[in-house]
Tab-separated table of C-alpha atoms in Angstrom:
chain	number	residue	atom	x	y	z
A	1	UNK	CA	-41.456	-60.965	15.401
A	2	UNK	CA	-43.486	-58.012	14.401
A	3	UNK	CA	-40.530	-55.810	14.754
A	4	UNK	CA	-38.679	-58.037	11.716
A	5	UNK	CA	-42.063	-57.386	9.632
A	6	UNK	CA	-41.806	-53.399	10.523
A	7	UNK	CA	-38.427	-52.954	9.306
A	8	UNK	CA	-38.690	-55.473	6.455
A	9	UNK	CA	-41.892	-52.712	5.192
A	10	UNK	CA	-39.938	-49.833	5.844
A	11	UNK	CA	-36.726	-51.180	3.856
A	12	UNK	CA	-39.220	-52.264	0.859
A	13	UNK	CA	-40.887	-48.732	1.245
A	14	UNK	CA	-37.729	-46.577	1.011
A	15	UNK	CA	-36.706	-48.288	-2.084
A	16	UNK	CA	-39.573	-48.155	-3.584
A	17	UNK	CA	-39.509	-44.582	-2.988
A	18	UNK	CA	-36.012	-44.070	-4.305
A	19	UNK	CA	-37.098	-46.114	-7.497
A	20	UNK	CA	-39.862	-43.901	-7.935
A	21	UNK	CA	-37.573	-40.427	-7.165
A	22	UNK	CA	-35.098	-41.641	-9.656
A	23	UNK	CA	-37.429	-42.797	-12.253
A	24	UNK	CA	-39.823	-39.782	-12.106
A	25	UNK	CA	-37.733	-37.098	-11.149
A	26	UNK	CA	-39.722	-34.761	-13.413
A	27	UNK	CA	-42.901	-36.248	-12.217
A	28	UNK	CA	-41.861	-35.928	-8.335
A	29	UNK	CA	-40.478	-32.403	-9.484
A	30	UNK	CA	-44.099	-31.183	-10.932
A	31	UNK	CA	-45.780	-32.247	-7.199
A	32	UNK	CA	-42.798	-29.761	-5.494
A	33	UNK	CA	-44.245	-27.141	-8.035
A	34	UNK	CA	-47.882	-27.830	-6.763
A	35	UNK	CA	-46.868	-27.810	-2.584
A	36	UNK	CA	-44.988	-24.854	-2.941
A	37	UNK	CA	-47.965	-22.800	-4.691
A	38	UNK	CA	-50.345	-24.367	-1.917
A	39	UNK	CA	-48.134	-23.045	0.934
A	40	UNK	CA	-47.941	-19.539	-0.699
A	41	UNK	CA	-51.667	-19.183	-0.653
């Protein structure tokens, strides 16, 4: 039963995530800029 609830989050979570990639692409683009600074330093 808790298995169903587990995927059921994971499927809502991915396409929330692709909503969010393909709505803020410039947005999710500016945090890339940011990580890659922090791992040069």
């Amino acid at each position: 039963m808790w298995v169903k609830l587990l995927v059921g989050t994971l499927v809502g979570m991915s396409s929330y995530i692709l909503v969010s990639v393909v709505t803020k692409s410039q947005d999710l683009n500016y945090l890339l800029a940011l990580v890659r600074e922090k791992i040069r330093r």
